Amino acid sequence: MDRILVAGAGYAGVFAAKELARHGIGVTVVNAKPYHQLTTWLHEAAGGRHPVDDYKIDLADLFYGLDVQVEVDEIHRVDWKQTRLVGRLGTYPYERAVIGLGSAPEYFSITGLYEHSLPLKSLESARVIRRHIETQVRRYAKDGNVSRLTVVIGGGGLTGIEFAGELAEWLPKIGRTYHVDQRQFVIVCVEAMPDILPMLPPNQRSLARRELERAGVQFKAGSAIVRVEDQAVYLASGETLCAGTIVWTGGVRATPVLQASGLTCDHKGRARVDGTLQSVDDDRLWIVGDCARLDRAGKPLPPTAQLATQMGRHAAINLMRVLNGEGQELFVPKIYGTLASLGHSRGVGDLAGVRTSGRLAGVFKELTKVRYLLQLGGMRMVNRKRRLRTLQV
Ligand SMILES: Cc1cc2nc3c(=O)[nH]c(=O)nc-3n(C[C@H](O)[C@H](O)[C@H](O)COP(=O)(O)OP(=O)(O)OC[C@H]3O[C@@H](n4cnc5c(N)ncnc54)[C@H](O)[C@@H]3O)c2cc1C
């Protein structure tokens, strides 16, 4: 039997590859980097909690002992008519493939946003943000330009809020290192919608807001960013925020590879799949995670890691059913809730329908980390990444 090709080693791709390999099916994974990045914890990496490189796992280590061959290459196109992936370094023929190439920042055509903001989306972008903030603090210590100490976060969703929580704890520490009064730092979170964390109920949003405001974060909700220049953010209200660092977390769209491949995509570039996660264009392709468009109750499923892992595993199971001549099963998403960290030990959200906040939510958030590492590689992985856990269990 030909090897199954898995494009992308993110949350969806890794779970698809592991599921297939565990059932004795040879897999080739093509990924732009030789590692799996722990994307859901990138706010910690960018916000100075642990060294950035701690937030990656080498693919060779992840697939140790399994028949998974890793190719490091950047895919440009899924040439589904010729059943091959076209990469920068080579082409990868397949009989059947799982595509999990994730998403990229969405800039909504806001003038200057792409050019003058830093996205928080990859390990490298987390490293850039972290260095940039430290550089601004060092420069302030020399030139006294106080706007260098302002960080504007565009987007009050999960990523923006979790990053604000990290910054509120990290900036005072950098201040001490560079002898800068911590009261000089300003963190402003700008959200176009009327409130932050739209996926949470209103009372939990208020809790998150209050908690972060106590830590020094300012909010501008219902304020759309209309233009960005070097170190300046212009709001629809007419207000201008001068900032040494502008981080954009306000939205994602699917990888451009799918549209470039001529697959049927929605307005956010997500390739349309049927209820089994098979591409509507080609039954040799399963498309999973942030780059797939699947509706439930008339709405597209949100781009989350918890759904990406489920989709990856489900696509692998369906693919094996096809190989065995069996019918495929419909994908039924299980949404276990949303937990947002507010710094290293506190949080807000709900887990399996139970609303939680404060330290308890912080503990739950830590437990979701342990759970993910266990799923990835058992106790071996939990121990390997021990340093990343605030809660040592
Ligand atoms: C800071 C942050 C916090 C988050 N927190 C949460 C959370 O708490 N809970 C939650 O459920 N979700 C969270 N998310 C969202 C979650 O991370 C994504 O939904 C999830 O990563 C999607 O998984 P995926 O496999 O579809 O894509 P990804 O995990 O992005 O994986 C895509 C993979 O494809 C590779 N790739 C991309 N393009 C190419 C190419 N052209 N060629 C080769 N390889 C390529 C990438 O290197 C990557 O390995 C968070 C996101 C961020 C940024």
Short mmCIF file of N, CA and C in Angstrom, two decimals, residues 67 99 105 113 130 132 150 164 169 200 207 209 222 228 230 256 269 276 284 316 319 331 338 349 363 388 390:
data_model
loop_
_atom_site.label_atom_id
_atom_site.label_comp_id
_atom_site.label_asym_id
_atom_site.label_seq_id
_atom_site.Cartn_x
_atom_site.Cartn_y
_atom_site.Cartn_z
N ASP A 67 6.03 4.45 11.99
CA ASP A 67 6.45 4.50 10.59
C ASP A 67 5.98 5.82 9.96
N ILE A 99 -4.89 17.07 4.50
CA ILE A 99 -4.32 18.42 4.43
C ILE A 99 -4.67 19.19 5.71
N PRO A 105 -2.47 35.07 9.61
CA PRO A 105 -3.20 36.24 10.11
C PRO A 105 -4.09 36.86 9.03
N LEU A 113 -1.60 47.83 8.48
CA LEU A 113 -1.59 46.84 9.58
C LEU A 113 -0.54 45.75 9.33
N ARG A 130 8.98 39.18 21.34
CA ARG A 130 9.71 39.23 22.61
C ARG A 130 10.96 40.10 22.50
N HIS A 132 11.53 42.36 20.23
CA HIS A 132 11.15 43.74 19.91
C HIS A 132 10.82 44.51 21.19
N THR A 150 4.77 51.50 25.42
CA THR A 150 3.36 51.14 25.20
C THR A 150 3.28 49.98 24.23
N ALA A 164 -2.17 39.60 26.69
CA ALA A 164 -2.22 40.76 27.60
C ALA A 164 -1.90 40.30 29.03
N GLU A 169 2.39 40.54 33.47
CA GLU A 169 3.33 39.96 34.46
C GLU A 169 4.78 40.15 34.04
N LEU A 200 -17.24 33.72 25.31
CA LEU A 200 -17.62 33.49 26.71
C LEU A 200 -18.88 34.28 27.05
N LEU A 207 -15.45 39.41 34.21
CA LEU A 207 -14.44 38.93 35.16
C LEU A 207 -13.04 39.08 34.56
N ARG A 209 -12.05 41.03 32.17
CA ARG A 209 -11.72 42.46 32.05
C ARG A 209 -11.24 43.03 33.36
N GLY A 222 -15.18 47.96 21.12
CA GLY A 222 -16.03 48.73 20.21
C GLY A 222 -15.24 49.78 19.46
N VAL A 228 -2.80 51.91 10.47
CA VAL A 228 -1.63 51.75 11.33
C VAL A 228 -0.43 52.32 10.60
N ASP A 230 3.98 53.40 11.39
CA ASP A 230 5.08 53.03 12.26
C ASP A 230 4.82 53.63 13.65
N PRO A 256 -3.03 30.39 2.34
CA PRO A 256 -3.35 30.74 0.94
C PRO A 256 -3.16 29.57 -0.04
N GLY A 269 -10.89 31.65 2.83
CA GLY A 269 -9.89 30.78 2.21
C GLY A 269 -9.93 29.34 2.70
N THR A 276 -17.91 14.24 6.26
CA THR A 276 -16.91 13.22 6.61
C THR A 276 -15.49 13.81 6.62
N ARG A 284 -10.03 11.96 -2.79
CA ARG A 284 -8.74 11.42 -2.30
C ARG A 284 -8.11 12.36 -1.27
N ALA A 316 -8.29 10.52 9.73
CA ALA A 316 -7.47 9.31 9.63
C ALA A 316 -8.35 8.07 9.72
N LEU A 319 -10.28 7.68 6.54
CA LEU A 319 -9.39 7.25 5.45
C LEU A 319 -9.15 5.74 5.55
N PHE A 331 -18.37 13.47 10.90
CA PHE A 331 -17.60 14.08 11.98
C PHE A 331 -18.57 14.79 12.94
N THR A 338 -14.07 26.72 26.61
CA THR A 338 -12.94 27.61 26.33
C THR A 338 -12.37 28.10 27.65
N GLY A 349 -13.27 30.98 32.17
CA GLY A 349 -13.84 30.20 31.07
C GLY A 349 -14.72 29.08 31.57
N VAL A 363 -5.68 26.51 37.25
CA VAL A 363 -5.31 25.10 37.43
C VAL A 363 -5.87 24.27 36.28
N LEU A 388 7.58 23.64 31.17
CA LEU A 388 6.53 24.55 30.68
C LEU A 388 5.34 24.64 31.62
N THR A 390 3.31 25.40 34.94
CA THR A 390 3.36 26.21 36.15
C THR A 390 3.00 25.32 37.32
#
